[in-house]
Coordinates of C-alpha atoms in Angstrom, one line a residue:
X185 CA -11.6 -5.6 25.2
X186 CA -8.9 -7.3 23.2
X187 CA -10.1 -10.5 21.6
X188 CA -8.0 -13.6 21.8
X189 CA -7.3 -15.4 18.5
X190 CA -5.7 -18.8 18.7
X191 CA -4.0 -21.1 16.3
X192 CA -6.1 -24.0 17.4
X193 CA -8.7 -22.9 14.9
X194 CA -6.4 -23.4 12.0
X195 CA -6.4 -26.8 10.4
X196 CA -3.7 -28.8 8.6
X197 CA -3.9 -30.0 5.0
X198 CA -2.4 -33.5 4.9
X199 CA -0.9 -34.7 1.6
X200 CA 1.6 -37.2 0.2
X201 CA 5.0 -36.5 -1.4
X202 CA 6.0 -40.1 -1.2
X203 CA 3.8 -43.2 -1.0
X204 CA 4.4 -43.6 2.7
X205 CA 5.1 -40.3 4.5
X206 CA 2.5 -37.7 5.3
X207 CA 3.3 -34.0 5.1
X208 CA 1.2 -30.9 6.0
X209 CA 0.8 -27.2 5.7
X210 CA -1.5 -24.9 7.6
X211 CA -4.8 -24.3 5.9
X212 CA -4.4 -20.5 6.2
X213 CA -1.9 -20.8 3.3
X214 CA -4.2 -22.8 1.1
X215 CA -6.5 -21.1 -1.4
X216 CA -7.7 -24.1 -3.4
X217 CA -7.0 -27.7 -4.3
X218 CA -7.5 -28.8 -7.9
X219 CA -6.7 -31.9 -9.9
X220 CA -3.7 -31.8 -12.2
X221 CA -4.2 -29.7 -15.3
X222 CA -1.9 -29.5 -18.3
X223 CA 0.8 -26.9 -17.8
X224 CA 2.5 -24.4 -20.1
X225 CA 6.3 -24.5 -20.1
X226 CA 8.1 -21.5 -18.6
X227 CA 11.5 -21.0 -20.3
X228 CA 14.6 -20.7 -18.1
X229 CA 12.6 -21.6 -15.0
X230 CA 13.9 -23.4 -11.9
X231 CA 14.2 -27.2 -12.5
X232 CA 11.4 -27.9 -10.0
X233 CA 8.9 -25.6 -11.8
X234 CA 7.0 -27.9 -14.1
X235 CA 5.2 -25.0 -15.9
X236 CA 2.4 -22.5 -15.5
X237 CA -1.3 -23.2 -14.9
X238 CA -4.1 -20.8 -15.8
X239 CA -6.9 -21.1 -13.2
X240 CA -9.9 -18.7 -13.4
X241 CA -7.8 -15.9 -14.9
X242 CA -4.8 -16.3 -12.7
X243 CA -1.5 -17.6 -14.2
X244 CA 0.7 -19.2 -11.6
X245 CA 3.8 -21.4 -11.5
X246 CA 3.5 -25.0 -10.5
X247 CA 6.3 -26.6 -8.5
X248 CA 6.9 -30.4 -8.1
X249 CA 7.0 -30.2 -4.3
X250 CA 8.4 -33.7 -4.0
X251 CA 11.4 -32.9 -6.2
X252 CA 11.8 -29.5 -4.5
X253 CA 12.3 -31.1 -1.1
X254 CA 14.6 -33.9 -2.3
X255 CA 12.2 -36.8 -3.1
X256 CA 11.7 -38.5 -6.5
X257 CA 9.8 -36.3 -8.9
X258 CA 6.4 -37.3 -10.1
X259 CA 6.3 -39.5 -13.2
X260 CA 4.1 -38.8 -16.2
X261 CA 1.8 -41.7 -15.1
X262 CA 1.5 -40.2 -11.6
X263 CA 0.4 -36.8 -13.0
X264 CA -3.0 -38.3 -13.9
X265 CA -3.8 -38.8 -10.2
X266 CA -1.9 -35.9 -8.7
X267 CA -3.3 -32.6 -7.3
X268 CA -2.2 -29.0 -7.2
X269 CA -2.3 -27.1 -3.9
X270 CA -2.7 -23.4 -4.7
X271 CA -1.2 -21.2 -2.0
X272 CA -1.1 -17.4 -1.4
X273 CA 2.2 -16.9 0.2
X274 CA 5.1 -14.4 0.2
X275 CA 3.1 -12.0 -2.1
X276 CA 2.6 -14.6 -4.8
X277 CA 0.2 -17.3 -6.0
X278 CA 2.0 -20.6 -6.4
X279 CA 0.8 -24.1 -7.1
X280 CA 2.4 -27.2 -5.4
X281 CA 2.0 -30.5 -7.3
X282 CA 1.7 -33.4 -4.8
X283 CA 1.2 -37.1 -5.3
X284 CA -2.1 -37.2 -3.3
X285 CA -4.3 -35.4 -0.9
X286 CA -5.2 -37.1 2.4
X287 CA -7.6 -34.7 4.0
X288 CA -7.9 -31.5 6.1
X289 CA -7.8 -32.2 9.8
X290 CA -8.3 -30.1 12.9
X291 CA -5.1 -29.5 14.8
X292 CA -4.0 -28.2 18.1
X293 CA -0.9 -26.4 17.1
X294 CA 0.3 -26.4 20.7
X295 CA 1.0 -30.1 20.2
X296 CA 3.4 -29.6 17.2
X297 CA 7.0 -30.3 18.2
X298 CA 10.3 -29.3 16.8
X299 CA 11.6 -31.8 14.3
X300 CA 13.7 -34.6 15.8
X301 CA 17.4 -34.8 15.0
X302 CA 16.7 -38.2 13.4
X303 CA 15.2 -36.4 10.4
X304 CA 18.8 -35.4 9.5
X305 CA 19.3 -32.4 7.3
X306 CA 15.8 -32.1 6.0
X307 CA 15.7 -28.4 6.6
X308 CA 12.3 -28.1 4.9
X309 CA 10.6 -29.5 8.0
X310 CA 9.6 -26.9 10.6
X311 CA 7.7 -29.2 13.0
X312 CA 6.2 -32.7 13.5
X313 CA 3.1 -34.0 15.0
X314 CA 1.1 -37.3 15.2
X315 CA -2.2 -37.8 13.4
X316 CA -3.9 -41.1 13.8
X317 CA -0.7 -42.4 15.4
X318 CA 1.3 -41.5 12.3
X319 CA 4.1 -39.0 12.1
X320 CA 3.2 -35.9 10.0
X321 CA 5.9 -33.4 9.0
X322 CA 5.0 -29.8 8.7
X323 CA 6.8 -28.2 5.8
X324 CA 8.6 -24.9 5.8
X325 CA 6.9 -23.4 2.7
X326 CA 8.8 -20.1 3.1
X327 CA 12.1 -21.9 2.8
X328 CA 11.0 -23.9 -0.1
X329 CA 9.8 -20.8 -2.0
X330 CA 13.0 -18.9 -1.2
X331 CA 15.0 -21.7 -2.9
X332 CA 12.9 -21.8 -6.0
X333 CA 12.3 -18.0 -6.3
X334 CA 15.2 -16.3 -4.6
X335 CA 14.5 -12.9 -3.1
X336 CA 15.4 -9.7 -4.9
X337 CA 18.5 -8.5 -3.1
X338 CA 17.1 -5.0 -3.0
X339 CA 14.1 -6.2 -1.0
X340 CA 16.4 -7.6 1.8
X341 CA 18.5 -4.4 2.5
X342 CA 16.6 -1.4 3.8
X343 CA 17.6 2.2 3.1
X344 CA 17.4 4.7 5.8
X345 CA 19.0 8.0 6.9
X346 CA 21.7 8.4 9.6
X347 CA 19.1 10.1 11.7
X348 CA 16.6 7.2 11.3
X349 CA 19.3 4.7 12.2
X350 CA 20.1 6.6 15.4
X351 CA 16.4 6.5 16.3
X352 CA 16.3 2.7 16.1
X353 CA 19.8 1.9 17.5
X354 CA 18.9 2.5 21.2
X355 CA 15.7 0.4 21.0
X356 CA 15.5 -3.2 22.2
X357 CA 14.2 -5.3 19.4
X358 CA 13.0 -8.9 19.5
X359 CA 12.5 -10.9 16.3
X360 CA 10.5 -14.2 16.5
X361 CA 10.1 -16.7 13.7
X362 CA 10.1 -20.5 13.4
X363 CA 11.3 -20.4 9.8
X364 CA 15.1 -20.5 9.3
X365 CA 14.9 -18.5 6.1
X366 CA 12.7 -15.8 7.7
X367 CA 15.1 -15.4 10.6
X368 CA 18.0 -15.1 8.2
X369 CA 16.2 -12.4 6.2
X370 CA 15.4 -10.5 9.3
X371 CA 18.9 -10.7 10.6
X372 CA 20.5 -9.7 7.3
X373 CA 18.2 -6.7 7.1
X374 CA 19.1 -5.4 10.5
X375 CA 22.8 -6.3 10.2
X376 CA 23.1 -4.4 7.0
X377 CA 22.1 -1.1 8.8
X378 CA 24.0 -2.0 12.1
X379 CA 20.8 -2.3 14.3
X380 CA 21.2 -4.6 17.3
X381 CA 18.4 -7.2 18.0
X382 CA 17.6 -10.4 19.8
X383 CA 16.0 -13.6 18.2
X384 CA 13.6 -16.3 19.3
X385 CA 12.6 -19.3 17.3
X386 CA 9.2 -19.8 18.8
X387 CA 6.5 -17.9 20.7
X388 CA 7.0 -19.6 24.1
X389 CA 10.7 -18.6 24.2
X390 CA 9.9 -15.1 23.0
X391 CA 7.3 -14.6 25.8
X392 CA 9.9 -15.8 28.4
X393 CA 12.5 -13.4 26.9
X394 CA 10.0 -10.5 27.1
X395 CA 9.1 -11.3 30.7
X396 CA 12.7 -11.8 31.8
X397 CA 13.8 -8.5 30.2
X398 CA 10.9 -6.6 31.8
X399 CA 11.7 -8.1 35.2
X400 CA 15.3 -7.0 34.8
X401 CA 14.1 -3.4 34.1
X402 CA 15.1 -3.5 30.4
X403 CA 11.9 -4.3 28.5
X404 CA 11.8 -4.8 24.8
X405 CA 10.5 -1.8 22.8
X406 CA 9.7 -3.6 19.5
X407 CA 8.4 -7.1 18.9
X408 CA 8.4 -8.5 15.3
X409 CA 6.7 -11.9 15.2
X410 CA 5.6 -14.4 12.7
X411 CA 1.9 -15.4 12.8
X412 CA 2.0 -19.1 11.9
X413 CA 4.2 -20.8 14.5
X414 CA 3.7 -24.2 16.3
X415 CA 3.1 -23.8 20.0
X416 CA 2.3 -20.2 20.8
X417 CA 1.5 -18.4 17.6
X418 CA 1.9 -14.8 16.7
X419 CA -1.7 -13.9 17.5
X420 CA -1.5 -15.5 20.9
X421 CA 1.9 -13.9 21.6
X422 CA 0.5 -10.4 20.8
X423 CA -2.5 -11.1 23.0
X424 CA -0.3 -12.1 25.9
X425 CA 2.0 -9.1 25.5
X426 CA -0.9 -6.6 25.4
X427 CA -2.6 -8.2 28.4
X428 CA 0.5 -8.2 30.6
X429 CA 1.0 -4.7 32.0
X430 CA 4.8 -4.9 32.3
X431 CA 5.1 -5.9 28.6
X432 CA 2.3 -3.9 27.0
X433 CA 4.3 -0.9 26.0
X434 CA 6.1 -3.0 23.3
X435 CA 5.2 -2.0 19.7
X436 CA 4.0 -5.2 18.1
X437 CA 4.5 -5.9 14.4
X438 CA 3.1 -9.2 13.1
X439 CA 5.1 -10.3 10.1
X440 CA 3.6 -13.1 8.0
X441 CA 4.0 -15.0 4.7
X442 CA 0.2 -15.0 4.4
X443 CA -1.1 -12.5 1.8
X444 CA -4.5 -11.9 3.4
X445 CA -6.6 -9.1 4.7
X446 CA -7.9 -11.6 7.3
X447 CA -4.4 -11.7 8.9
X448 CA -4.4 -7.9 9.2
X449 CA -7.9 -7.9 10.8
X450 CA -7.0 -10.6 13.3
X451 CA -3.7 -8.9 14.1
X452 CA -5.5 -5.7 15.1
X453 CA -8.1 -7.7 17.2
X454 CA -5.4 -9.2 19.4
X455 CA -3.7 -5.9 19.9
X456 CA -0.9 -5.8 17.3
X457 CA -0.1 -2.4 16.0
X458 CA 0.7 -3.5 12.4
X459 CA 0.7 -6.6 10.2
X460 CA 3.1 -6.9 7.2
X461 CA 3.5 -9.4 4.5
X462 CA 7.0 -10.9 4.2
X463 CA 9.5 -9.8 3.0
X464 CA 10.2 -6.2 2.1
X465 CA 12.9 -4.7 4.4
X466 CA 12.0 -1.1 3.8
X467 CA 8.4 -1.8 4.9
X468 CA 9.6 -3.5 8.0
X469 CA 12.1 -0.8 9.0
X470 CA 9.5 2.0 8.5
X471 CA 7.1 0.0 10.7
X472 CA 9.8 -0.1 13.4
X473 CA 10.3 3.7 13.0
X474 CA 6.6 4.2 13.6
X475 CA 7.0 2.1 16.7
X476 CA 9.9 4.3 17.8
X477 CA 7.9 7.4 17.2
X478 CA 5.0 6.1 19.3
X479 CA 7.3 5.1 22.1
X480 CA 8.9 8.5 22.1
X481 CA 5.5 10.2 22.1
X482 CA 4.4 8.2 25.1
X483 CA 7.7 8.9 27.0
X484 CA 7.2 12.7 26.6
X485 CA 3.6 12.7 27.8

């Protein structure tokens, strides 16, 4: 029996980047919260990187999150009452300096909405919700980190043989991610090797696309989905696919910024075939090739 895993069990860490507006990130990304500690300068680092902290043997860069997303940087006086949110994301430990911590709150992630157009060009916001009748903006941590620590170009462009390319080209591939930077990485990786694909920006749209394609007699063969998404998350999407007969032949790859064995374990519980940490294009392509091999084996039985 496949177990359901829902994103309703994940909380949100609420914090302040300005004195008025509340922001949040999902608690699965958070390893620890510590008061500000003196930092060691990192030569030639990004302007938003204040320095490095050494915490229990781990040395990690600390980013002024307010400055990174376009708000006034913290002053020396504010440092005394600030906190560092330590995250494990995109294969690295990073600290985010914030003006204040509000609290951790339970959250029904189905109630998180797309950011309204009134927020303008604040591309670092991936969703909004209300907590205690106040607007809370959910930050796109992946996009923020990609600006401060740009990806190695070699990690974005997969290498494969002509035969491997021809194995993937006939397959119908669906990519699902709420993060604009993640969608761009996925697109660039497949575009660079001329592999066609479809894209959805959330789990609900992806599920409708999967059902529509199956109903039209052209089901998707490979599903690559983010785990942390407002609305229907990757765990729930995988569960729905595996428990819907007309969809269940799809090879499911959950693709997450979370660097955690827990993610892999939960991915297998809901029926996903693989769980990968973003972003290494060769790993992703070889996971797709394993999916193609499994599909071909089933077809020949």
